[in-house]
Amino acid sequence: IGLTVSGNIEQTNRMTYLGLPGVVMDLPSSSPFSDYANDVQVHRFFDAPSALSRESDALSANINALADGYMGEWRWTVSGGIKRNETETTTGRGLNTDAVKAGVVAGTINPFGDLGSVPFNPNDEAKSINTSANVEGVLNGTLWDAPTGALQATFKAGFDTQKQEAENLRFSAADNASVFTERSLSRDRFNASGNFNLPLAARDIGTLGKLGDLSANLNVQLQDLSDFGGLNSWTLGMNWSPWSPLSLTASFAQEQAAPSMAQLN
């Protein structure tokens, strides 16, 4: 019996500056600060790089294990793992320049001078946690020794679970307020499958040897999803090689599938 265990943990912190916040102010010709005959627009930038910065923290960890061995002539494998990812992001949404623009229009603020202290807009905040775990057992070997070759079989059974959680706090300029949203999705899945491969004819063996190498394979899979119900899939195939340079394959499959977690999210 062999056993392998591996694990990993990673922490990532990033700070990004996305530029300087700017403001476009309407300066009427009647303003005491205007030297123009017509109304104009004044573009200014503020020395506040943190107002548009983004800070993200990510933590990921996983542990996996694999054991394998033999039960007579049958080979078995059991594997499993746990994985967790956490991400938090804070993004600056610039400055609230409504008071500055109103003051320029009213003629009380000089758009070419010191614009004073301007409040920050609320930051956008996002947090997500993804957790998953799985375990699977595999058993493969020979079910029957036929005259044309061995009937090979592989059996699998497993369980996996996944959960996605997300929280978002986003600033809406239209409403001048932050909007909070929350989402949580989870799924548990049991699955079992069997794969069988049987040689029907072998070149130069018996009367059917004149047909060349001919084999059939069957794969059956059953799943039960906590949020969707039972699903089944199966594939039936034939492989024929009348002579060495040529190989032909024919198969028919029927599959039932549920939307993935990413599609649901």
Short mmCIF file of N, CA and C in Angstrom, two decimals, residues 57-164:
data_model
loop_
_atom_site.label_atom_id
_atom_site.label_comp_id
_atom_site.label_asym_id
_atom_site.label_seq_id
_atom_site.Cartn_x
_atom_site.Cartn_y
_atom_site.Cartn_z
N ASP A 57 -6.68 41.01 -0.99
CA ASP A 57 -6.03 39.99 -0.17
C ASP A 57 -6.63 38.64 -0.55
N ALA A 58 -5.78 37.69 -0.86
CA ALA A 58 -6.24 36.36 -1.25
C ALA A 58 -5.50 35.29 -0.46
N LEU A 59 -6.25 34.34 0.03
CA LEU A 59 -5.68 33.23 0.79
C LEU A 59 -6.23 31.93 0.20
N SER A 60 -5.35 31.03 -0.19
CA SER A 60 -5.76 29.74 -0.72
C SER A 60 -5.00 28.64 0.00
N ALA A 61 -5.70 27.55 0.27
CA ALA A 61 -5.08 26.42 0.96
C ALA A 61 -5.73 25.14 0.45
N ASN A 62 -4.94 24.09 0.35
CA ASN A 62 -5.49 22.79 -0.05
C ASN A 62 -4.62 21.68 0.51
N ILE A 63 -5.26 20.54 0.70
CA ILE A 63 -4.56 19.34 1.14
C ILE A 63 -5.15 18.16 0.37
N ASN A 64 -4.30 17.29 -0.13
CA ASN A 64 -4.72 16.16 -0.93
C ASN A 64 -4.02 14.89 -0.45
N ALA A 65 -4.72 13.77 -0.60
CA ALA A 65 -4.15 12.49 -0.19
C ALA A 65 -4.51 11.43 -1.22
N LEU A 66 -3.61 10.48 -1.42
CA LEU A 66 -3.81 9.39 -2.37
C LEU A 66 -3.23 8.11 -1.78
N ALA A 67 -4.07 7.08 -1.74
CA ALA A 67 -3.61 5.77 -1.28
C ALA A 67 -3.95 4.76 -2.36
N ASP A 68 -3.04 3.79 -2.60
CA ASP A 68 -3.30 2.77 -3.61
C ASP A 68 -2.63 1.46 -3.20
N GLY A 69 -3.17 0.40 -3.75
CA GLY A 69 -2.63 -0.92 -3.43
C GLY A 69 -3.33 -1.98 -4.25
N TYR A 70 -3.16 -3.24 -3.86
CA TYR A 70 -3.73 -4.36 -4.59
C TYR A 70 -4.58 -5.22 -3.66
N MET A 71 -5.70 -5.71 -4.20
CA MET A 71 -6.55 -6.67 -3.52
C MET A 71 -6.60 -7.90 -4.43
N GLY A 72 -5.70 -8.84 -4.20
CA GLY A 72 -5.52 -9.93 -5.14
C GLY A 72 -4.91 -9.37 -6.43
N GLU A 73 -5.59 -9.60 -7.55
CA GLU A 73 -5.14 -9.06 -8.82
C GLU A 73 -5.83 -7.75 -9.18
N TRP A 74 -6.63 -7.28 -8.28
CA TRP A 74 -7.35 -6.02 -8.53
C TRP A 74 -6.58 -4.86 -7.91
N ARG A 75 -6.50 -3.77 -8.64
CA ARG A 75 -5.81 -2.57 -8.16
C ARG A 75 -6.85 -1.59 -7.64
N TRP A 76 -6.62 -1.03 -6.47
CA TRP A 76 -7.54 -0.05 -5.92
C TRP A 76 -6.80 1.25 -5.62
N THR A 77 -7.57 2.34 -5.71
CA THR A 77 -7.04 3.68 -5.42
C THR A 77 -8.12 4.48 -4.69
N VAL A 78 -7.72 5.16 -3.65
CA VAL A 78 -8.61 6.07 -2.93
C VAL A 78 -7.92 7.43 -2.86
N SER A 79 -8.60 8.46 -3.32
CA SER A 79 -8.01 9.81 -3.31
C SER A 79 -9.04 10.80 -2.79
N GLY A 80 -8.56 11.90 -2.27
CA GLY A 80 -9.45 12.94 -1.76
C GLY A 80 -8.68 14.21 -1.47
N GLY A 81 -9.43 15.28 -1.24
CA GLY A 81 -8.79 16.55 -0.95
C GLY A 81 -9.78 17.59 -0.48
N ILE A 82 -9.25 18.63 0.10
CA ILE A 82 -10.03 19.78 0.57
C ILE A 82 -9.34 21.04 0.06
N LYS A 83 -10.14 21.97 -0.46
CA LYS A 83 -9.59 23.22 -0.99
C LYS A 83 -10.46 24.39 -0.54
N ARG A 84 -9.79 25.50 -0.19
CA ARG A 84 -10.52 26.69 0.25
C ARG A 84 -9.81 27.94 -0.28
N ASN A 85 -10.58 28.83 -0.87
CA ASN A 85 -10.07 30.10 -1.38
C ASN A 85 -10.87 31.25 -0.79
N GLU A 86 -10.18 32.22 -0.24
CA GLU A 86 -10.83 33.42 0.29
C GLU A 86 -10.22 34.65 -0.37
N THR A 87 -11.07 35.56 -0.81
CA THR A 87 -10.61 36.78 -1.47
C THR A 87 -11.39 37.98 -0.95
N GLU A 88 -10.67 39.02 -0.60
CA GLU A 88 -11.28 40.28 -0.18
C GLU A 88 -10.68 41.40 -1.01
N THR A 89 -11.54 42.26 -1.58
CA THR A 89 -11.09 43.34 -2.44
C THR A 89 -11.79 44.64 -2.03
N THR A 90 -10.99 45.69 -1.92
CA THR A 90 -11.52 47.02 -1.63
C THR A 90 -11.08 47.96 -2.75
N THR A 91 -12.05 48.61 -3.40
CA THR A 91 -11.76 49.47 -4.55
C THR A 91 -12.29 50.87 -4.29
N GLY A 92 -11.42 51.85 -4.46
CA GLY A 92 -11.82 53.24 -4.28
C GLY A 92 -12.69 53.73 -5.42
N ARG A 93 -13.72 54.52 -5.11
CA ARG A 93 -14.63 55.03 -6.12
C ARG A 93 -14.49 56.52 -6.34
N GLY A 94 -13.32 57.06 -6.02
CA GLY A 94 -13.06 58.46 -6.32
C GLY A 94 -13.59 59.41 -5.28
N LEU A 95 -13.77 60.66 -5.70
CA LEU A 95 -14.16 61.73 -4.78
C LEU A 95 -15.57 62.20 -5.08
N ASN A 96 -16.23 62.68 -4.03
CA ASN A 96 -17.55 63.29 -4.18
C ASN A 96 -17.37 64.78 -4.49
N THR A 97 -17.48 65.11 -5.77
CA THR A 97 -17.18 66.46 -6.23
C THR A 97 -18.43 67.31 -6.46
N ASP A 98 -19.58 66.85 -5.98
CA ASP A 98 -20.83 67.59 -6.23
C ASP A 98 -20.76 69.00 -5.64
N ALA A 99 -20.23 69.12 -4.41
CA ALA A 99 -20.18 70.44 -3.76
C ALA A 99 -19.22 71.37 -4.50
N VAL A 100 -18.11 70.81 -5.01
CA VAL A 100 -17.14 71.62 -5.74
C VAL A 100 -17.77 72.15 -7.03
N LYS A 101 -18.43 71.29 -7.78
CA LYS A 101 -19.04 71.71 -9.04
C LYS A 101 -20.14 72.73 -8.81
N ALA A 102 -20.92 72.55 -7.74
CA ALA A 102 -21.98 73.52 -7.43
C ALA A 102 -21.39 74.87 -7.04
N GLY A 103 -20.26 74.83 -6.30
CA GLY A 103 -19.63 76.08 -5.90
C GLY A 103 -19.04 76.84 -7.08
N VAL A 104 -18.52 76.13 -8.08
CA VAL A 104 -17.98 76.78 -9.28
C VAL A 104 -19.11 77.45 -10.06
N VAL A 105 -20.22 76.75 -10.20
CA VAL A 105 -21.36 77.34 -10.91
C VAL A 105 -21.89 78.56 -10.18
N ALA A 106 -21.91 78.49 -8.84
CA ALA A 106 -22.43 79.61 -8.05
C ALA A 106 -21.43 80.76 -7.96
N GLY A 107 -20.18 80.55 -8.36
CA GLY A 107 -19.19 81.61 -8.32
C GLY A 107 -18.51 81.76 -6.98
N THR A 108 -18.65 80.79 -6.08
CA THR A 108 -18.03 80.87 -4.76
C THR A 108 -16.70 80.11 -4.67
N ILE A 109 -16.41 79.29 -5.67
CA ILE A 109 -15.17 78.51 -5.69
C ILE A 109 -14.43 78.82 -6.99
N ASN A 110 -13.13 79.08 -6.85
CA ASN A 110 -12.29 79.34 -8.00
C ASN A 110 -11.81 78.01 -8.58
N PRO A 111 -12.24 77.62 -9.79
CA PRO A 111 -11.85 76.32 -10.35
C PRO A 111 -10.36 76.24 -10.66
N PHE A 112 -9.66 77.39 -10.72
CA PHE A 112 -8.23 77.39 -11.02
C PHE A 112 -7.38 77.47 -9.76
N GLY A 113 -8.05 77.61 -8.60
CA GLY A 113 -7.32 77.73 -7.35
C GLY A 113 -7.42 76.47 -6.51
N ASP A 114 -7.27 76.65 -5.22
CA ASP A 114 -7.35 75.54 -4.28
C ASP A 114 -8.81 75.14 -4.13
N LEU A 115 -9.11 73.87 -4.44
CA LEU A 115 -10.49 73.40 -4.38
C LEU A 115 -10.88 72.91 -2.99
N GLY A 116 -9.95 72.97 -2.07
CA GLY A 116 -10.25 72.60 -0.70
C GLY A 116 -10.30 71.10 -0.49
N SER A 117 -10.83 70.70 0.63
CA SER A 117 -10.92 69.29 0.99
C SER A 117 -12.18 68.69 0.37
N VAL A 118 -12.00 67.60 -0.36
CA VAL A 118 -13.12 66.93 -1.04
C VAL A 118 -13.31 65.55 -0.43
N PRO A 119 -14.51 65.20 -0.01
CA PRO A 119 -14.73 63.89 0.63
C PRO A 119 -14.62 62.73 -0.36
N PHE A 120 -14.19 61.59 0.16
CA PHE A 120 -14.10 60.38 -0.65
C PHE A 120 -15.49 59.75 -0.79
N ASN A 121 -15.76 59.16 -1.96
CA ASN A 121 -16.93 58.30 -2.10
C ASN A 121 -16.70 57.01 -1.34
N PRO A 122 -17.76 56.35 -0.87
CA PRO A 122 -17.59 55.06 -0.19
C PRO A 122 -16.91 54.04 -1.11
N ASN A 123 -16.05 53.21 -0.53
CA ASN A 123 -15.36 52.20 -1.30
C ASN A 123 -16.29 51.05 -1.70
N ASP A 124 -15.95 50.39 -2.79
CA ASP A 124 -16.58 49.11 -3.13
C ASP A 124 -15.86 48.02 -2.37
N GLU A 125 -16.61 47.12 -1.77
CA GLU A 125 -16.01 46.02 -1.02
C GLU A 125 -16.61 44.71 -1.51
N ALA A 126 -15.76 43.73 -1.75
CA ALA A 126 -16.20 42.42 -2.22
C ALA A 126 -15.46 41.33 -1.45
N LYS A 127 -16.18 40.30 -1.09
CA LYS A 127 -15.59 39.17 -0.38
C LYS A 127 -16.18 37.88 -0.93
N SER A 128 -15.34 36.91 -1.20
CA SER A 128 -15.81 35.62 -1.70
C SER A 128 -15.06 34.50 -1.01
N ILE A 129 -15.78 33.42 -0.74
CA ILE A 129 -15.21 32.22 -0.12
C ILE A 129 -15.68 31.01 -0.93
N ASN A 130 -14.75 30.25 -1.44
CA ASN A 130 -15.06 29.02 -2.17
C ASN A 130 -14.43 27.84 -1.45
N THR A 131 -15.26 26.87 -1.10
CA THR A 131 -14.79 25.70 -0.38
C THR A 131 -15.24 24.45 -1.12
N SER A 132 -14.34 23.49 -1.28
CA SER A 132 -14.69 22.25 -1.96
C SER A 132 -13.93 21.09 -1.32
N ALA A 133 -14.55 19.92 -1.37
CA ALA A 133 -13.93 18.71 -0.85
C ALA A 133 -14.41 17.52 -1.68
N ASN A 134 -13.57 16.52 -1.81
CA ASN A 134 -13.94 15.36 -2.60
C ASN A 134 -13.20 14.11 -2.13
N VAL A 135 -13.83 12.95 -2.36
CA VAL A 135 -13.20 11.66 -2.11
C VAL A 135 -13.70 10.70 -3.18
N GLU A 136 -12.80 9.86 -3.71
CA GLU A 136 -13.16 8.94 -4.77
C GLU A 136 -12.38 7.65 -4.62
N GLY A 137 -13.08 6.54 -4.85
CA GLY A 137 -12.44 5.24 -4.84
C GLY A 137 -12.53 4.59 -6.22
N VAL A 138 -11.45 3.96 -6.66
CA VAL A 138 -11.38 3.33 -7.98
C VAL A 138 -10.88 1.90 -7.80
N LEU A 139 -11.54 0.98 -8.50
CA LEU A 139 -11.15 -0.42 -8.47
C LEU A 139 -11.13 -0.93 -9.91
N ASN A 140 -10.00 -1.48 -10.36
CA ASN A 140 -9.94 -1.99 -11.73
C ASN A 140 -9.17 -3.31 -11.78
N GLY A 141 -9.62 -4.14 -12.72
CA GLY A 141 -9.00 -5.45 -12.88
C GLY A 141 -9.72 -6.26 -13.94
N THR A 142 -9.52 -7.55 -13.90
CA THR A 142 -10.09 -8.47 -14.88
C THR A 142 -11.28 -9.21 -14.28
N LEU A 143 -12.45 -9.09 -14.96
CA LEU A 143 -13.64 -9.79 -14.50
C LEU A 143 -13.70 -11.22 -15.05
N TRP A 144 -13.22 -11.40 -16.30
CA TRP A 144 -13.37 -12.71 -16.93
C TRP A 144 -12.32 -12.85 -18.02
N ASP A 145 -11.71 -14.01 -18.10
CA ASP A 145 -10.74 -14.31 -19.14
C ASP A 145 -11.45 -15.04 -20.28
N ALA A 146 -11.76 -14.29 -21.33
CA ALA A 146 -12.41 -14.87 -22.50
C ALA A 146 -11.36 -15.43 -23.45
N PRO A 147 -11.78 -16.32 -24.38
CA PRO A 147 -10.82 -16.87 -25.34
C PRO A 147 -10.14 -15.80 -26.18
N THR A 148 -10.81 -14.70 -26.43
CA THR A 148 -10.23 -13.64 -27.26
C THR A 148 -9.53 -12.56 -26.44
N GLY A 149 -9.56 -12.67 -25.12
CA GLY A 149 -8.92 -11.66 -24.28
C GLY A 149 -9.69 -11.46 -23.00
N ALA A 150 -9.16 -10.63 -22.13
CA ALA A 150 -9.75 -10.43 -20.80
C ALA A 150 -10.80 -9.33 -20.83
N LEU A 151 -11.87 -9.56 -20.07
CA LEU A 151 -12.88 -8.53 -19.85
C LEU A 151 -12.38 -7.61 -18.74
N GLN A 152 -11.96 -6.41 -19.12
CA GLN A 152 -11.42 -5.46 -18.16
C GLN A 152 -12.55 -4.57 -17.62
N ALA A 153 -12.51 -4.31 -16.34
CA ALA A 153 -13.55 -3.49 -15.71
C ALA A 153 -12.93 -2.47 -14.77
N THR A 154 -13.55 -1.32 -14.73
CA THR A 154 -13.15 -0.25 -13.80
C THR A 154 -14.40 0.27 -13.10
N PHE A 155 -14.39 0.28 -11.78
CA PHE A 155 -15.51 0.77 -10.99
C PHE A 155 -15.05 2.00 -10.20
N LYS A 156 -15.91 3.01 -10.19
CA LYS A 156 -15.60 4.23 -9.44
C LYS A 156 -16.81 4.62 -8.59
N ALA A 157 -16.53 5.18 -7.44
CA ALA A 157 -17.57 5.74 -6.57
C ALA A 157 -16.97 6.90 -5.81
N GLY A 158 -17.74 7.96 -5.68
CA GLY A 158 -17.17 9.14 -5.01
C GLY A 158 -18.23 10.09 -4.52
N PHE A 159 -17.76 11.06 -3.76
CA PHE A 159 -18.60 12.13 -3.21
C PHE A 159 -17.81 13.42 -3.26
N ASP A 160 -18.45 14.50 -3.67
CA ASP A 160 -17.80 15.81 -3.61
C ASP A 160 -18.83 16.85 -3.21
N THR A 161 -18.34 17.89 -2.59
CA THR A 161 -19.19 18.98 -2.13
C THR A 161 -18.52 20.31 -2.46
N GLN A 162 -19.33 21.30 -2.74
CA GLN A 162 -18.81 22.62 -3.12
C GLN A 162 -19.74 23.69 -2.57
N LYS A 163 -19.14 24.78 -2.10
CA LYS A 163 -19.93 25.90 -1.59
C LYS A 163 -19.27 27.20 -2.01
N GLN A 164 -20.08 28.11 -2.55
CA GLN A 164 -19.61 29.43 -2.97
C GLN A 164 -20.41 30.50 -2.23
#
